[in-house]
């Protein structure tokens, strides 16, 4: 089995794919199951129990609000961030909730949305959802995990083939070695060719073109909102949005031909990454790539390609996204893209590898050079901790995306200057990501109990 490009790139809302998008999807799916089982009319109360990292940084990541939105029956891929706040505020004010948009029930968040200090056994991001009738009898329950990138896995499926099972593909791959071997054996000159062939098993060529164009449109729209929106990010840290001011300064500087210099180009990459992650931190609409916390890297590097490569075109944008998705799939299948499970190396590290590999492909790299670029991007993020100050996806997350975007471009350049032969394989780097994540102390894995989160005073 293999995952789709549209599994790795999904529109949603910030600030976190694992703490916002995943819980929103989990609660919405729970309501859908109640409806499918004809239990919705009998449901008088629901309970949401959050565990582990979802509890530790849930407030800062808007996990509680995301759960309420999911209970309303709203899908994160279709959610309008501007319309969500009034609906949540109404629930908090009236202690009433329209379950699935149809079934009005009492809901007191203080009693029915519970943050627990302990963790569920399979993963740090655990949810236990319960539906009760008028007599307080249990109608249905769901124990599940938000495993990063907006993916949700039921407890009974965890550590089984179903947990990461995608759709049947003609060319499934489970390692970079297997991916490259398949490309050579089947005559695919580029990784994106194999990915396209796999996508055709699920949808028509027209649907693939349209879907990839939609992802790129969403990424560009997110950047544009970030460039235009002034103000201070929510949450109490009083972090000022920098992208609009930097945008103005770069436009002024470009009139003096700064854009033609290497440093000028890097300034723009920084800007595009900051714009995305400031939007994410504000709860805006972003594309998981592969997560929300690392959502700025893939689009920033793609903007770099689209603006600075004289041969950039729509086909190249598609190939970039397909190749990046293939690398993200490998990181997810063989390690993790969850900061709560392996630290920020699983989010920013994976995204850096994805962007580096995608850029190397569209700049003409061989299969081996693309794999090398992805490996370099990941290797030099190994050990990166997830230590959000005040549990917010702001410090160090926003700047970290800018730094990793530049690192991805450099990784692609290093790989393209070589012949594809290198000592450390992408598979070994991914194995190391997994092993390092297992060894990392929990306080460095999205709990806000270590690192910058405790050394920076959150006023």
Short mmCIF file of C-alpha atoms in Angstrom, two decimals:
data_model
loop_
_atom_site.label_atom_id
_atom_site.label_comp_id
_atom_site.label_asym_id
_atom_site.label_seq_id
_atom_site.Cartn_x
_atom_site.Cartn_y
_atom_site.Cartn_z
CA UNK A 1 0.00 0.00 0.00
CA UNK A 2 1.01 3.60 -0.48
CA UNK A 3 -0.44 6.94 0.43
CA UNK A 4 -1.56 9.60 -2.03
CA UNK A 5 -0.11 13.05 -2.65
CA UNK A 6 -3.47 14.33 -1.43
CA UNK A 7 -2.98 12.53 1.87
CA UNK A 8 0.24 14.44 2.44
CA UNK A 9 -1.05 17.83 1.29
CA UNK A 10 -4.41 18.69 2.81
CA UNK A 11 -6.01 22.12 3.25
CA UNK A 12 -7.05 22.81 6.82
CA UNK A 13 -6.84 25.34 9.62
CA UNK A 14 -4.03 26.24 11.99
CA UNK A 15 -2.22 26.14 14.22
CA UNK A 16 -1.47 22.39 14.29
CA UNK A 17 -2.22 19.39 12.10
CA UNK A 18 -1.88 16.97 15.04
CA UNK A 19 -3.49 19.16 17.71
CA UNK A 20 -6.06 21.06 15.64
CA UNK A 21 -6.80 19.32 12.33
CA UNK A 22 -6.55 15.77 13.73
CA UNK A 23 -8.89 16.33 16.73
CA UNK A 24 -11.30 18.22 14.49
CA UNK A 25 -11.36 15.28 12.10
CA UNK A 26 -11.59 12.72 14.92
CA UNK A 27 -14.63 14.34 16.53
CA UNK A 28 -16.31 14.95 13.21
CA UNK A 29 -15.83 11.30 12.21
CA UNK A 30 -17.25 10.26 15.59
CA UNK A 31 -20.40 12.27 14.89
CA UNK A 32 -20.61 10.77 11.40
CA UNK A 33 -20.49 7.28 12.91
CA UNK A 34 -23.27 8.17 15.32
CA UNK A 35 -25.34 9.30 12.37
CA UNK A 36 -24.54 6.20 10.30
CA UNK A 37 -25.51 3.94 13.23
CA UNK A 38 -28.76 5.87 13.83
CA UNK A 39 -27.51 6.89 17.26
CA UNK A 40 -27.48 10.63 16.70
CA UNK A 41 -31.16 11.18 17.64
CA UNK A 42 -30.60 9.26 20.89
CA UNK A 43 -27.46 11.15 21.86
CA UNK A 44 -28.07 13.51 24.77
CA UNK A 45 -24.47 14.19 25.74
CA UNK A 46 -20.93 13.77 24.45
CA UNK A 47 -17.62 13.76 26.25
CA UNK A 48 -14.16 14.53 24.87
CA UNK A 49 -11.12 13.35 26.85
CA UNK A 50 -7.67 14.54 25.76
CA UNK A 51 -4.43 12.84 26.78
CA UNK A 52 -0.68 13.31 26.59
CA UNK A 53 0.58 16.06 24.34
CA UNK A 54 -2.97 16.94 23.30
CA UNK A 55 -3.59 17.80 26.93
CA UNK A 56 -0.21 19.38 27.69
CA UNK A 57 -0.30 21.90 24.83
CA UNK A 58 -3.94 21.62 23.83
CA UNK A 59 -4.92 25.09 24.95
CA UNK A 60 -2.07 26.73 23.04
CA UNK A 61 -2.81 24.62 19.97
CA UNK A 62 -6.59 25.29 20.10
CA UNK A 63 -7.31 21.59 20.52
CA UNK A 64 -10.35 22.27 22.68
CA UNK A 65 -11.85 24.62 20.10
CA UNK A 66 -11.02 22.20 17.29
CA UNK A 67 -12.93 19.42 19.05
CA UNK A 68 -16.00 21.64 19.35
CA UNK A 69 -15.81 22.49 15.65
CA UNK A 70 -15.60 18.79 14.77
CA UNK A 71 -18.62 18.01 16.94
CA UNK A 72 -20.55 20.57 14.91
CA UNK A 73 -19.83 18.38 11.87
CA UNK A 74 -17.41 20.76 10.16
CA UNK A 75 -14.62 19.24 8.08
CA UNK A 76 -11.19 20.92 8.45
CA UNK A 77 -10.63 20.85 4.70
CA UNK A 78 -13.73 22.97 4.17
CA UNK A 79 -13.60 25.13 7.29
CA UNK A 80 -13.63 28.91 6.99
CA UNK A 81 -11.47 30.21 9.86
CA UNK A 82 -13.38 33.49 10.01
CA UNK A 83 -16.67 31.67 10.59
CA UNK A 84 -15.38 29.27 13.26
CA UNK A 85 -14.74 31.64 16.17
CA UNK A 86 -18.36 32.87 16.49
CA UNK A 87 -19.65 29.30 16.51
CA UNK A 88 -17.21 28.24 19.23
CA UNK A 89 -17.93 31.37 21.26
CA UNK A 90 -21.64 30.61 21.09
CA UNK A 91 -21.05 27.12 22.56
CA UNK A 92 -18.92 28.56 25.35
CA UNK A 93 -21.56 31.17 26.12
CA UNK A 94 -24.75 29.08 25.97
CA UNK A 95 -23.33 25.65 26.90
CA UNK A 96 -25.35 24.28 24.01
CA UNK A 97 -24.02 22.48 20.94
CA UNK A 98 -25.69 21.43 17.69
CA UNK A 99 -24.17 17.97 17.24
CA UNK A 100 -23.47 17.30 13.58
CA UNK A 101 -25.28 20.53 12.83
CA UNK A 102 -28.66 18.96 13.63
CA UNK A 103 -28.93 17.56 17.17
CA UNK A 104 -29.06 20.25 19.87
CA UNK A 105 -27.59 19.05 23.17
CA UNK A 106 -26.24 20.52 26.39
CA UNK A 107 -22.47 20.82 26.44
CA UNK A 108 -20.43 22.28 29.29
CA UNK A 109 -16.75 22.37 28.22
CA UNK A 110 -15.60 22.52 31.84
CA UNK A 111 -17.12 19.10 32.53
CA UNK A 112 -17.34 17.45 29.12
CA UNK A 113 -14.03 18.45 27.52
CA UNK A 114 -11.41 17.09 29.88
CA UNK A 115 -7.63 17.51 29.83
CA UNK A 116 -5.87 14.53 31.44
CA UNK A 117 -2.33 14.49 32.82
CA UNK A 118 -1.59 10.93 31.71
CA UNK A 119 -1.25 9.40 28.25
CA UNK A 120 -2.99 6.62 26.38
CA UNK A 121 -0.70 3.68 25.57
CA UNK A 122 -0.12 3.82 21.83
CA UNK A 123 0.74 7.46 21.05
CA UNK A 124 1.16 10.79 22.88
CA UNK A 125 -1.82 12.36 21.08
CA UNK A 126 -4.77 10.39 22.44
CA UNK A 127 -8.52 11.07 22.38
CA UNK A 128 -11.37 9.21 24.07
CA UNK A 129 -14.79 10.20 22.75
CA UNK A 130 -18.06 9.08 24.37
CA UNK A 131 -21.73 9.49 23.45
CA UNK A 132 -24.42 9.06 26.14
CA UNK A 133 -28.21 8.82 26.11
CA UNK A 134 -30.74 10.60 28.35
CA UNK A 135 -30.07 8.15 31.17
CA UNK A 136 -26.32 8.58 31.01
CA UNK A 137 -25.87 5.17 29.42
CA UNK A 138 -23.01 4.76 26.96
CA UNK A 139 -24.18 4.65 23.34
CA UNK A 140 -20.82 4.66 21.58
CA UNK A 141 -17.20 5.50 22.17
CA UNK A 142 -14.05 5.97 20.18
CA UNK A 143 -10.44 5.82 21.34
CA UNK A 144 -8.11 7.17 18.68
CA UNK A 145 -4.83 8.95 18.08
CA UNK A 146 -3.89 12.04 16.11
CA UNK A 147 -0.59 10.88 14.65
CA UNK A 148 0.54 14.00 12.77
CA UNK A 149 -0.36 15.63 9.47
CA UNK A 150 -4.07 15.44 10.28
CA UNK A 151 -4.05 11.62 10.20
CA UNK A 152 -6.25 9.90 12.78
CA UNK A 153 -5.90 6.20 13.71
CA UNK A 154 -8.34 4.17 15.81
CA UNK A 155 -6.84 2.41 18.80
CA UNK A 156 -7.73 -1.04 17.47
CA UNK A 157 -5.91 -0.29 14.21
CA UNK A 158 -2.74 1.07 15.79
CA UNK A 159 0.39 -1.00 15.04
CA UNK A 160 -1.51 -2.92 12.37
CA UNK A 161 -1.38 -2.71 8.61
CA UNK A 162 -4.59 -0.69 8.71
CA UNK A 163 -2.97 2.15 10.67
CA UNK A 164 -0.98 3.46 7.72
CA UNK A 165 -2.85 1.73 4.93
CA UNK A 166 -3.64 3.87 1.96
CA UNK A 167 -5.31 2.88 -1.28
CA UNK A 168 -4.15 0.06 -3.58
CA UNK A 169 -1.42 1.35 -5.87
CA UNK A 170 0.21 -0.30 -8.89
CA UNK A 171 3.68 0.66 -7.65
CA UNK A 172 3.66 0.59 -3.84
CA UNK A 173 6.92 1.45 -2.12
CA UNK A 174 8.02 1.15 1.49
CA UNK A 175 11.57 2.53 1.33
CA UNK A 176 13.62 4.92 -0.75
CA UNK A 177 15.65 1.98 -2.00
CA UNK A 178 12.49 0.27 -3.20
CA UNK A 179 11.19 3.52 -4.72
CA UNK A 180 14.34 4.03 -6.78
CA UNK A 181 14.48 0.38 -7.78
CA UNK A 182 10.88 0.52 -8.99
CA UNK A 183 11.65 3.62 -11.03
CA UNK A 184 14.60 1.90 -12.71
CA UNK A 185 12.77 -1.40 -13.29
CA UNK A 186 9.57 0.19 -14.61
CA UNK A 187 11.29 2.81 -16.76
CA UNK A 188 10.29 5.85 -14.73
CA UNK A 189 12.96 8.49 -15.18
CA UNK A 190 11.60 10.61 -12.33
CA UNK A 191 9.97 9.90 -8.98
CA UNK A 192 7.05 12.10 -10.00
CA UNK A 193 6.37 9.76 -12.93
CA UNK A 194 5.86 6.83 -10.57
CA UNK A 195 3.74 8.95 -8.23
CA UNK A 196 1.57 10.03 -11.14
CA UNK A 197 1.07 6.40 -12.17
CA UNK A 198 -0.01 5.57 -8.63
CA UNK A 199 -2.42 8.51 -8.51
CA UNK A 200 -4.03 7.32 -11.77
CA UNK A 201 -5.19 4.22 -9.91
CA UNK A 202 -7.41 6.49 -7.80
CA UNK A 203 -8.51 9.31 -10.12
CA UNK A 204 -8.39 10.57 -13.69
CA UNK A 205 -5.59 12.67 -15.14
CA UNK A 206 -7.92 15.67 -15.13
CA UNK A 207 -8.65 15.16 -11.43
CA UNK A 208 -4.95 14.89 -10.60
CA UNK A 209 -4.18 18.09 -12.51
CA UNK A 210 -7.05 19.88 -10.80
CA UNK A 211 -6.15 18.57 -7.36
CA UNK A 212 -2.51 19.60 -7.60
CA UNK A 213 -3.48 23.01 -8.97
CA UNK A 214 -5.82 23.42 -6.00
CA UNK A 215 -3.04 22.62 -3.55
CA UNK A 216 -0.77 25.19 -5.20
CA UNK A 217 -3.58 27.76 -5.25
CA UNK A 218 -4.19 27.19 -1.53
CA UNK A 219 -0.48 27.58 -0.79
CA UNK A 220 -0.27 30.83 -2.75
CA UNK A 221 -3.42 32.19 -1.13
CA UNK A 222 -1.99 31.42 2.31
CA UNK A 223 1.23 33.26 1.47
CA UNK A 224 -0.72 36.25 0.17
CA UNK A 225 -2.85 36.45 3.32
CA UNK A 226 0.31 36.31 5.40
CA UNK A 227 1.86 39.15 3.40
CA UNK A 228 -1.18 41.37 3.86
CA UNK A 229 -2.30 40.72 7.43
CA UNK A 230 -0.84 43.00 10.08
CA UNK A 231 -1.09 42.67 13.83
CA UNK A 232 -0.14 40.51 16.76
CA UNK A 233 -0.57 36.74 16.94
CA UNK A 234 -3.04 35.39 19.50
CA UNK A 235 -2.08 33.51 22.65
CA UNK A 236 -0.41 35.97 24.97
CA UNK A 237 3.19 36.02 23.73
CA UNK A 238 2.46 39.21 21.79
CA UNK A 239 4.45 37.99 18.80
CA UNK A 240 4.17 40.59 16.07
CA UNK A 241 3.59 39.50 12.48
CA UNK A 242 6.74 40.34 10.54
CA UNK A 243 5.82 39.24 7.03
CA UNK A 244 3.94 42.42 5.96
CA UNK A 245 6.76 44.71 7.08
CA UNK A 246 9.41 42.51 5.44
CA UNK A 247 7.30 42.35 2.28
CA UNK A 248 7.26 46.15 2.04
CA UNK A 249 11.00 46.39 2.65
CA UNK A 250 11.85 43.76 0.06
CA UNK A 251 9.67 45.45 -2.55
CA UNK A 252 11.50 48.71 -1.87
CA UNK A 253 14.88 47.00 -2.03
CA UNK A 254 14.02 45.22 -5.26
CA UNK A 255 13.73 48.57 -6.97
CA UNK A 256 17.50 48.70 -6.47
CA UNK A 257 17.97 45.23 -8.03
CA UNK A 258 18.51 43.42 -4.73
CA UNK A 259 16.25 40.72 -6.17
CA UNK A 260 19.03 39.81 -8.61
CA UNK A 261 21.41 38.88 -5.82
CA UNK A 262 21.65 35.58 -4.01
CA UNK A 263 20.92 37.16 -0.64
CA UNK A 264 17.91 38.92 -2.11
CA UNK A 265 16.45 35.60 -3.22
CA UNK A 266 17.01 34.11 0.23
CA UNK A 267 15.22 37.07 1.80
CA UNK A 268 12.16 36.24 -0.27
CA UNK A 269 12.30 32.57 0.75
CA UNK A 270 12.41 33.65 4.39
CA UNK A 271 9.43 35.90 3.74
CA UNK A 272 7.29 33.23 2.11
CA UNK A 273 7.92 30.78 4.95
CA UNK A 274 7.21 33.40 7.62
CA UNK A 275 3.99 34.42 5.87
CA UNK A 276 2.65 30.86 5.91
CA UNK A 277 3.55 30.11 9.49
CA UNK A 278 2.26 33.38 10.83
CA UNK A 279 -1.05 32.55 9.16
CA UNK A 280 -0.90 29.10 10.73
CA UNK A 281 -0.13 30.50 14.17
CA UNK A 282 -3.16 32.79 13.84
CA UNK A 283 -5.45 29.83 13.10
CA UNK A 284 -5.68 30.65 9.42
CA UNK A 285 -6.11 28.35 6.46
CA UNK A 286 -2.97 26.44 5.47
CA UNK A 287 -1.95 23.24 3.70
CA UNK A 288 -0.38 20.45 5.76
CA UNK A 289 3.07 19.87 4.27
CA UNK A 290 3.36 17.36 5.86
CA UNK A 291 2.13 19.11 9.05
CA UNK A 292 0.84 22.55 9.97
CA UNK A 293 3.79 23.34 12.23
CA UNK A 294 6.10 22.80 9.22
CA UNK A 295 3.67 24.09 6.61
CA UNK A 296 5.85 26.96 5.39
CA UNK A 297 8.80 25.01 4.02
CA UNK A 298 7.38 23.20 0.99
CA UNK A 299 5.48 26.27 -0.32
CA UNK A 300 8.40 28.64 0.34
CA UNK A 301 10.75 26.50 -1.72
CA UNK A 302 8.08 26.03 -4.39
CA UNK A 303 7.68 29.82 -4.59
CA UNK A 304 11.46 30.01 -4.99
CA UNK A 305 11.31 27.60 -7.94
CA UNK A 306 8.35 29.36 -9.55
CA UNK A 307 9.96 32.79 -9.26
CA UNK A 308 13.63 32.16 -9.89
CA UNK A 309 13.83 29.25 -12.33
CA UNK A 310 13.47 30.55 -15.87
CA UNK A 311 12.05 27.19 -16.95
CA UNK A 312 9.46 26.91 -14.18
CA UNK A 313 5.99 25.92 -15.37
CA UNK A 314 2.80 24.20 -14.23
CA UNK A 315 4.21 20.76 -14.96
CA UNK A 316 7.23 21.50 -12.80
CA UNK A 317 4.99 22.57 -9.92
CA UNK A 318 3.12 19.28 -10.19
CA UNK A 319 6.35 17.28 -10.28
CA UNK A 320 7.67 19.15 -7.25
CA UNK A 321 4.55 18.34 -5.22
CA UNK A 322 4.48 14.69 -6.31
CA UNK A 323 8.14 14.13 -5.48
CA UNK A 324 7.87 15.95 -2.16
CA UNK A 325 4.87 13.80 -1.28
CA UNK A 326 6.77 10.60 -2.04
CA UNK A 327 9.49 11.61 0.42
CA UNK A 328 6.93 12.61 3.03
CA UNK A 329 5.23 9.24 2.65
CA UNK A 330 8.53 7.49 3.40
CA UNK A 331 9.06 9.59 6.53
CA UNK A 332 5.55 8.83 7.73
CA UNK A 333 5.64 5.11 6.96
CA UNK A 334 9.07 4.42 8.45
CA UNK A 335 9.37 7.00 11.22
CA UNK A 336 6.89 9.75 12.11
CA UNK A 337 5.82 13.26 11.15
CA UNK A 338 4.43 13.91 14.64
CA UNK A 339 6.26 16.38 16.86
CA UNK A 340 4.64 14.77 19.89
CA UNK A 341 6.15 11.42 18.91
CA UNK A 342 9.64 12.27 17.61
CA UNK A 343 10.13 16.00 18.13
CA UNK A 344 10.36 18.73 15.51
CA UNK A 345 12.79 16.65 13.45
CA UNK A 346 9.71 14.71 12.36
CA UNK A 347 7.93 17.86 11.21
CA UNK A 348 10.50 20.40 10.05
CA UNK A 349 13.02 17.67 9.21
CA UNK A 350 10.56 15.77 7.03
CA UNK A 351 9.35 18.97 5.36
CA UNK A 352 12.94 20.03 4.63
CA UNK A 353 13.62 16.65 3.03
CA UNK A 354 10.43 16.91 0.99
CA UNK A 355 11.24 20.38 -0.29
CA UNK A 356 14.87 19.50 -1.04
CA UNK A 357 13.90 16.41 -3.02
CA UNK A 358 11.15 18.20 -4.88
CA UNK A 359 13.43 21.06 -5.85
CA UNK A 360 16.22 18.71 -6.96
CA UNK A 361 13.79 16.91 -9.25
CA UNK A 362 12.43 20.00 -10.99
CA UNK A 363 15.96 21.38 -11.41
CA UNK A 364 16.83 18.27 -13.43
CA UNK A 365 18.33 15.99 -10.81
CA UNK A 366 18.67 12.26 -11.37
CA UNK A 367 16.82 9.76 -9.21
CA UNK A 368 19.90 9.36 -7.07
CA UNK A 369 20.46 13.10 -6.75
CA UNK A 370 16.86 13.62 -5.65
CA UNK A 371 17.24 10.93 -2.99
CA UNK A 372 20.53 12.52 -1.92
CA UNK A 373 18.93 15.97 -1.62
CA UNK A 374 16.15 14.60 0.58
CA UNK A 375 18.69 12.80 2.75
CA UNK A 376 20.76 15.93 3.25
CA UNK A 377 17.67 17.92 4.16
CA UNK A 378 16.62 15.37 6.76
CA UNK A 379 20.06 14.49 8.14
CA UNK A 380 20.81 18.04 9.17
CA UNK A 381 17.59 18.37 11.13
CA UNK A 382 18.06 15.16 13.13
CA UNK A 383 17.69 15.68 16.87
CA UNK A 384 15.57 18.83 16.49
CA UNK A 385 13.34 19.16 19.53
CA UNK A 386 9.74 20.36 19.68
CA UNK A 387 9.71 22.95 22.48
CA UNK A 388 7.00 25.54 21.74
CA UNK A 389 7.03 28.44 24.16
CA UNK A 390 3.71 28.61 26.05
CA UNK A 391 2.51 25.67 23.97
CA UNK A 392 1.95 27.99 20.99
CA UNK A 393 3.03 27.27 17.42
CA UNK A 394 4.97 30.53 17.28
CA UNK A 395 8.37 30.47 18.98
CA UNK A 396 10.55 28.85 17.66
CA UNK A 397 8.25 27.33 15.06
CA UNK A 398 7.81 30.28 12.69
CA UNK A 399 11.49 31.11 12.24
CA UNK A 400 12.35 27.42 12.18
CA UNK A 401 10.37 27.11 8.94
CA UNK A 402 12.35 29.93 7.35
CA UNK A 403 15.66 28.38 8.35
CA UNK A 404 14.67 24.94 7.05
CA UNK A 405 13.48 26.40 3.74
CA UNK A 406 16.94 27.79 3.09
CA UNK A 407 18.48 24.52 4.22
CA UNK A 408 16.30 22.65 1.69
CA UNK A 409 17.54 24.81 -1.17
CA UNK A 410 21.13 24.29 -0.09
CA UNK A 411 20.55 20.52 0.20
CA UNK A 412 19.25 20.43 -3.36
CA UNK A 413 22.24 22.42 -4.61
CA UNK A 414 24.72 20.17 -2.83
CA UNK A 415 23.08 17.08 -4.30
CA UNK A 416 22.93 18.53 -7.82
CA UNK A 417 26.66 19.34 -7.68
CA UNK A 418 27.38 15.69 -6.93
CA UNK A 419 26.78 12.47 -8.83
CA UNK A 420 24.16 11.01 -6.50
CA UNK A 421 26.59 8.74 -4.68
CA UNK A 422 26.69 9.32 -0.93
CA UNK A 423 27.45 7.48 2.28
CA UNK A 424 24.22 8.01 4.24
CA UNK A 425 21.07 6.87 2.45
CA UNK A 426 17.66 8.48 2.89
CA UNK A 427 16.42 5.23 4.42
CA UNK A 428 19.18 5.34 7.05
CA UNK A 429 18.39 8.97 7.82
CA UNK A 430 14.72 8.08 8.28
CA UNK A 431 15.65 5.14 10.51
CA UNK A 432 17.75 7.54 12.57
CA UNK A 433 14.83 9.96 12.78
CA UNK A 434 12.72 7.16 14.23
CA UNK A 435 15.38 5.95 16.66
CA UNK A 436 16.30 9.45 17.82
CA UNK A 437 12.65 10.19 18.42
CA UNK A 438 12.31 7.11 20.60
CA UNK A 439 15.34 8.15 22.65
CA UNK A 440 14.28 11.78 23.01
CA UNK A 441 12.87 12.75 26.41
CA UNK A 442 9.16 13.52 26.43
CA UNK A 443 9.76 17.07 27.62
CA UNK A 444 11.23 17.82 24.20
CA UNK A 445 8.28 16.40 22.28
CA UNK A 446 5.52 19.02 22.07
CA UNK A 447 4.75 19.10 25.77
CA UNK A 448 6.18 22.60 26.40
CA UNK A 449 8.06 21.18 29.40
CA UNK A 450 11.64 21.52 28.14
CA UNK A 451 14.00 23.53 25.97
CA UNK A 452 12.96 27.03 24.95
CA UNK A 453 9.53 26.42 26.42
CA UNK A 454 10.96 26.62 29.94
CA UNK A 455 13.94 28.89 29.32
CA UNK A 456 11.89 31.67 27.74
CA UNK A 457 9.45 33.37 30.09
CA UNK A 458 5.97 33.47 28.58
CA UNK A 459 4.55 36.79 29.78
#
